[in-house]
Amino acid sequence: MSQRTLVLVKPDGVERGLTGQILARIEAKGYTLAELKLVHATREILEQHYAEHRGKPFFEPLVQFMLSGPVVAAVVEGDRVIEGFRSLAGSTEPTTAAPGTIRGDLGRDWGEKVQKNLVHGSDSPESAEREIGIWFA
Ligand code: DAT
Ligand code: MG
């Protein structure tokens, strides 16, 4: 069943010049870019986007990190793309994310309060539609 997901290349990915490689992995897998833009997030957008994490110890460092530079936002389409992109991305902690994944191959621990893990991908059809509405209003 064709789905849509929201993908972000976070400020660390854009700053390190990894946007092309990350988008290439998405396209090589056979997914389609339906929307794509470079955008500087606002606090308002991030508080909506990360609403589920409000109140957690890493929330404020996470927002500050996401405000530290531009991000690339994309709507990606394909069969089971929500699961598929999260599988391409790898687990949250880049140090232990599996080799072969974006986070496992390109990311590492930078000793910060927040995981600088290069990408975001929606985790369910409900969050995908909610997040696409936030970033592509
Ligand atoms: P994911 O991005 O793998 O879906 P998440 O939704 O649980 O992970 O968390 C959102 C982001 O917040 C994550 O990409 C990095 C940061 N984060 C999550 N848990 C963290 C923790 N325990 N310490 C530091 N940063 C964390
Ligand atoms: Mg998440």
PDB file of C-alpha atoms and ligand atoms in Angstrom:
ATOM      1  CA  MET A   1       0.000   0.000   0.000  1.00  0.00           C
ATOM      2  CA  SER A   2       1.509   3.317  -1.020  1.00  0.00           C
ATOM      3  CA  GLN A   3       2.213   5.629   1.911  1.00  0.00           C
ATOM      4  CA  ARG A   4       3.769   9.010   2.575  1.00  0.00           C
ATOM      5  CA  THR A   5       6.287   9.817   5.282  1.00  0.00           C
ATOM      6  CA  LEU A   6       8.020  12.973   6.463  1.00  0.00           C
ATOM      7  CA  VAL A   7      11.805  12.832   6.255  1.00  0.00           C
ATOM      8  CA  LEU A   8      14.081  15.521   7.677  1.00  0.00           C
ATOM      9  CA  VAL A   9      17.804  15.822   7.058  1.00  0.00           C
ATOM     10  CA  LYS A  10      18.719  17.429  10.374  1.00  0.00           C
ATOM     11  CA  PRO A  11      21.172  20.360  10.744  1.00  0.00           C
ATOM     12  CA  ASP A  12      24.137  17.992  11.260  1.00  0.00           C
ATOM     13  CA  GLY A  13      23.402  16.239   7.965  1.00  0.00           C
ATOM     14  CA  VAL A  14      23.031  19.485   6.026  1.00  0.00           C
ATOM     15  CA  GLU A  15      26.124  21.035   7.629  1.00  0.00           C
ATOM     16  CA  ARG A  16      28.252  17.962   6.946  1.00  0.00           C
ATOM     17  CA  GLY A  17      27.194  17.962   3.293  1.00  0.00           C
ATOM     18  CA  LEU A  18      25.415  14.606   3.530  1.00  0.00           C
ATOM     19  CA  THR A  19      22.057  15.672   2.047  1.00  0.00           C
ATOM     20  CA  GLY A  20      22.842  14.276  -1.402  1.00  0.00           C
ATOM     21  CA  GLN A  21      24.008  10.912  -0.049  1.00  0.00           C
ATOM     22  CA  ILE A  22      20.958  10.612   2.176  1.00  0.00           C
ATOM     23  CA  LEU A  23      18.510  11.480  -0.620  1.00  0.00           C
ATOM     24  CA  ALA A  24      20.409   9.122  -2.943  1.00  0.00           C
ATOM     25  CA  ARG A  25      19.844   6.226  -0.512  1.00  0.00           C
ATOM     26  CA  ILE A  26      16.116   7.020  -0.441  1.00  0.00           C
ATOM     27  CA  GLU A  27      15.928   7.128  -4.236  1.00  0.00           C
ATOM     28  CA  ALA A  28      18.124   4.026  -4.661  1.00  0.00           C
ATOM     29  CA  LYS A  29      15.667   2.104  -2.500  1.00  0.00           C
ATOM     30  CA  GLY A  30      12.969   3.049  -5.016  1.00  0.00           C
ATOM     31  CA  TYR A  31      11.063   5.644  -3.030  1.00  0.00           C
ATOM     32  CA  THR A  32       9.846   8.859  -4.631  1.00  0.00           C
ATOM     33  CA  LEU A  33      10.415  12.441  -3.523  1.00  0.00           C
ATOM     34  CA  ALA A  34       7.008  14.122  -3.617  1.00  0.00           C
ATOM     35  CA  GLU A  35       8.026  17.393  -1.889  1.00  0.00           C
ATOM     36  CA  LEU A  36      11.471  18.784  -1.037  1.00  0.00           C
ATOM     37  CA  LYS A  37      12.686  22.034   0.521  1.00  0.00           C
ATOM     38  CA  LEU A  38      15.524  23.594   2.517  1.00  0.00           C
ATOM     39  CA  VAL A  39      14.061  25.373   5.512  1.00  0.00           C
ATOM     40  CA  HIS A  40      15.171  26.982   8.749  1.00  0.00           C
ATOM     41  CA  ALA A  41      12.808  25.587  11.386  1.00  0.00           C
ATOM     42  CA  THR A  42      11.104  27.804  13.952  1.00  0.00           C
ATOM     43  CA  ARG A  43      10.547  27.006  17.622  1.00  0.00           C
ATOM     44  CA  GLU A  44       6.812  26.845  16.901  1.00  0.00           C
ATOM     45  CA  ILE A  45       7.263  24.178  14.212  1.00  0.00           C
ATOM     46  CA  LEU A  46       9.607  22.152  16.438  1.00  0.00           C
ATOM     47  CA  GLU A  47       7.335  22.294  19.478  1.00  0.00           C
ATOM     48  CA  GLN A  48       4.555  20.843  17.320  1.00  0.00           C
ATOM     49  CA  HIS A  49       6.820  18.335  15.591  1.00  0.00           C
ATOM     50  CA  TYR A  50       8.335  17.043  18.854  1.00  0.00           C
ATOM     51  CA  ALA A  51       5.173  17.432  20.990  1.00  0.00           C
ATOM     52  CA  GLU A  52       5.511  13.828  22.253  1.00  0.00           C
ATOM     53  CA  HIS A  53       8.921  14.653  23.753  1.00  0.00           C
ATOM     54  CA  ARG A  54       7.909  17.855  25.582  1.00  0.00           C
ATOM     55  CA  GLY A  55       9.045  17.681  29.222  1.00  0.00           C
ATOM     56  CA  LYS A  56      11.811  15.114  28.584  1.00  0.00           C
ATOM     57  CA  PRO A  57      15.366  16.096  29.619  1.00  0.00           C
ATOM     58  CA  PHE A  58      16.595  16.129  26.017  1.00  0.00           C
ATOM     59  CA  PHE A  59      13.691  18.243  24.682  1.00  0.00           C
ATOM     60  CA  GLU A  60      15.310  21.688  25.003  1.00  0.00           C
ATOM     61  CA  PRO A  61      18.737  20.560  23.685  1.00  0.00           C
ATOM     62  CA  LEU A  62      16.876  18.849  20.832  1.00  0.00           C
ATOM     63  CA  VAL A  63      15.008  22.043  19.904  1.00  0.00           C
ATOM     64  CA  GLN A  64      18.240  24.088  20.127  1.00  0.00           C
ATOM     65  CA  PHE A  65      20.031  21.582  17.895  1.00  0.00           C
ATOM     66  CA  MET A  66      17.207  21.643  15.343  1.00  0.00           C
ATOM     67  CA  LEU A  67      17.353  25.472  15.333  1.00  0.00           C
ATOM     68  CA  SER A  68      21.136  25.509  14.838  1.00  0.00           C
ATOM     69  CA  GLY A  69      20.996  25.438  11.035  1.00  0.00           C
ATOM     70  CA  PRO A  70      18.792  24.696   8.058  1.00  0.00           C
ATOM     71  CA  VAL A  71      17.126  21.320   7.581  1.00  0.00           C
ATOM     72  CA  VAL A  72      15.962  19.591   4.424  1.00  0.00           C
ATOM     73  CA  ALA A  73      12.314  18.507   4.653  1.00  0.00           C
ATOM     74  CA  ALA A  74      10.885  15.949   2.254  1.00  0.00           C
ATOM     75  CA  VAL A  75       7.685  14.040   1.699  1.00  0.00           C
ATOM     76  CA  VAL A  76       8.706  10.575   0.541  1.00  0.00           C
ATOM     77  CA  GLU A  77       6.281   8.140  -1.073  1.00  0.00           C
ATOM     78  CA  GLY A  78       6.245   4.396  -1.607  1.00  0.00           C
ATOM     79  CA  ASP A  79       4.892   1.060  -0.479  1.00  0.00           C
ATOM     80  CA  ARG A  80       5.485   0.688   3.294  1.00  0.00           C
ATOM     81  CA  VAL A  81       7.784   3.725   3.182  1.00  0.00           C
ATOM     82  CA  ILE A  82       7.165   4.604   6.842  1.00  0.00           C
ATOM     83  CA  GLU A  83       8.743   1.357   8.061  1.00  0.00           C
ATOM     84  CA  GLY A  84      11.103   1.270   5.118  1.00  0.00           C
ATOM     85  CA  PHE A  85      12.650   4.663   5.771  1.00  0.00           C
ATOM     86  CA  ARG A  86      13.032   3.969   9.496  1.00  0.00           C
ATOM     87  CA  SER A  87      14.831   0.797   8.534  1.00  0.00           C
ATOM     88  CA  LEU A  88      17.122   2.747   6.163  1.00  0.00           C
ATOM     89  CA  ALA A  89      17.740   5.339   8.915  1.00  0.00           C
ATOM     90  CA  GLY A  90      18.723   2.847  11.624  1.00  0.00           C
ATOM     91  CA  SER A  91      18.157   3.066  15.358  1.00  0.00           C
ATOM     92  CA  THR A  92      18.226   6.357  17.284  1.00  0.00           C
ATOM     93  CA  GLU A  93      21.787   6.166  18.678  1.00  0.00           C
ATOM     94  CA  PRO A  94      24.268   6.524  15.828  1.00  0.00           C
ATOM     95  CA  THR A  95      27.086   4.805  17.710  1.00  0.00           C
ATOM     96  CA  THR A  96      25.147   1.546  17.845  1.00  0.00           C
ATOM     97  CA  ALA A  97      22.906   1.901  14.756  1.00  0.00           C
ATOM     98  CA  ALA A  98      23.536  -1.005  12.393  1.00  0.00           C
ATOM     99  CA  PRO A  99      26.162  -0.595   9.679  1.00  0.00           C
ATOM    100  CA  GLY A 100      24.394  -0.245   6.338  1.00  0.00           C
ATOM    101  CA  THR A 101      21.971   2.308   7.757  1.00  0.00           C
ATOM    102  CA  ILE A 102      22.223   6.088   7.375  1.00  0.00           C
ATOM    103  CA  ARG A 103      22.856   6.615  11.083  1.00  0.00           C
ATOM    104  CA  GLY A 104      25.122   3.559  11.363  1.00  0.00           C
ATOM    105  CA  ASP A 105      27.277   4.415   8.353  1.00  0.00           C
ATOM    106  CA  LEU A 106      27.380   8.210   8.543  1.00  0.00           C
ATOM    107  CA  GLY A 107      26.705   9.096  12.180  1.00  0.00           C
ATOM    108  CA  ARG A 108      28.514   8.789  15.461  1.00  0.00           C
ATOM    109  CA  ASP A 109      28.231  10.041  19.030  1.00  0.00           C
ATOM    110  CA  TRP A 110      29.466  13.635  19.345  1.00  0.00           C
ATOM    111  CA  GLY A 111      29.355  13.717  23.153  1.00  0.00           C
ATOM    112  CA  GLU A 112      26.407  16.105  23.245  1.00  0.00           C
ATOM    113  CA  LYS A 113      23.219  16.099  25.322  1.00  0.00           C
ATOM    114  CA  VAL A 114      21.169  15.209  22.267  1.00  0.00           C
ATOM    115  CA  GLN A 115      21.662  12.548  19.635  1.00  0.00           C
ATOM    116  CA  LYS A 116      22.829  14.235  16.434  1.00  0.00           C
ATOM    117  CA  ASN A 117      21.562  11.429  14.285  1.00  0.00           C
ATOM    118  CA  LEU A 118      21.261  13.028  10.842  1.00  0.00           C
ATOM    119  CA  VAL A 119      17.656  12.214   9.952  1.00  0.00           C
ATOM    120  CA  HIS A 120      14.079  12.078  11.139  1.00  0.00           C
ATOM    121  CA  GLY A 121      11.411   9.735   9.794  1.00  0.00           C
ATOM    122  CA  SER A 122       7.776   9.540  10.876  1.00  0.00           C
ATOM    123  CA  ASP A 123       6.951   6.481  12.981  1.00  0.00           C
ATOM    124  CA  SER A 124       3.309   5.767  12.003  1.00  0.00           C
ATOM    125  CA  PRO A 125       0.731   6.761   9.373  1.00  0.00           C
ATOM    126  CA  GLU A 126      -0.882   9.105  11.925  1.00  0.00           C
ATOM    127  CA  SER A 127       2.392  10.864  12.757  1.00  0.00           C
ATOM    128  CA  ALA A 128       3.290  11.046   9.062  1.00  0.00           C
ATOM    129  CA  GLU A 129       0.118  12.944   8.168  1.00  0.00           C
ATOM    130  CA  ARG A 130       0.440  15.139  11.261  1.00  0.00           C
ATOM    131  CA  GLU A 131       4.105  15.964  10.540  1.00  0.00           C
ATOM    132  CA  ILE A 132       3.568  16.573   6.806  1.00  0.00           C
ATOM    133  CA  GLY A 133       0.878  19.090   7.825  1.00  0.00           C
ATOM    134  CA  ILE A 134       3.365  20.873  10.101  1.00  0.00           C
ATOM    135  CA  TRP A 135       6.256  21.122   7.627  1.00  0.00           C
ATOM    136  CA  PHE A 136       4.246  21.526   4.408  1.00  0.00           C
ATOM    137  CA  ALA A 137       1.304  23.592   5.654  1.00  0.00           C
TER     138      ALA A 137
HETATM  139  P1  DAT B   1      13.791   8.649  16.495  1.00  0.00           P
HETATM  140  O1  DAT B   1      14.363   9.901  15.878  1.00  0.00           O
HETATM  141  O2  DAT B   1      14.704   7.487  16.300  1.00  0.00           O
HETATM  142  O3  DAT B   1      12.360   8.388  16.109  1.00  0.00           O
HETATM  143  P2  DAT B   1      12.750   9.576  19.053  1.00  0.00           P
HETATM  144  O4  DAT B   1      11.498   9.957  18.328  1.00  0.00           O
HETATM  145  O5  DAT B   1      12.615   8.716  20.259  1.00  0.00           O
HETATM  146  O6  DAT B   1      13.809   8.896  18.082  1.00  0.00           O
HETATM  147  O7  DAT B   1      13.483  10.902  19.545  1.00  0.00           O
HETATM  148  C1  DAT B   1      13.543  12.051  18.730  1.00  0.00           C
HETATM  149  C2  DAT B   1      14.949  12.599  18.745  1.00  0.00           C
HETATM  150  O8  DAT B   1      15.293  13.037  20.053  1.00  0.00           O
HETATM  151  C3  DAT B   1      16.009  11.572  18.397  1.00  0.00           C
HETATM  152  O9  DAT B   1      16.197  11.455  17.012  1.00  0.00           O
HETATM  153  C4  DAT B   1      17.222  12.109  19.098  1.00  0.00           C
HETATM  154  C5  DAT B   1      16.660  12.735  20.334  1.00  0.00           C
HETATM  155  N1  DAT B   1      16.683  11.801  21.468  1.00  0.00           N
HETATM  156  C6  DAT B   1      15.799  10.809  21.720  1.00  0.00           C
HETATM  157  N2  DAT B   1      16.091  10.153  22.829  1.00  0.00           N
HETATM  158  C7  DAT B   1      17.198  10.759  23.328  1.00  0.00           C
HETATM  159  C8  DAT B   1      18.009  10.562  24.493  1.00  0.00           C
HETATM  160  N3  DAT B   1      17.734   9.610  25.387  1.00  0.00           N
HETATM  161  N4  DAT B   1      19.080  11.370  24.662  1.00  0.00           N
HETATM  162  C9  DAT B   1      19.374  12.334  23.797  1.00  0.00           C
HETATM  163  N5  DAT B   1      18.660  12.586  22.657  1.00  0.00           N
HETATM  164  C10 DAT B   1      17.591  11.813  22.447  1.00  0.00           C
HETATM  165 MG    MG B   2      10.634   9.618  16.529  1.00  0.00          MG
END
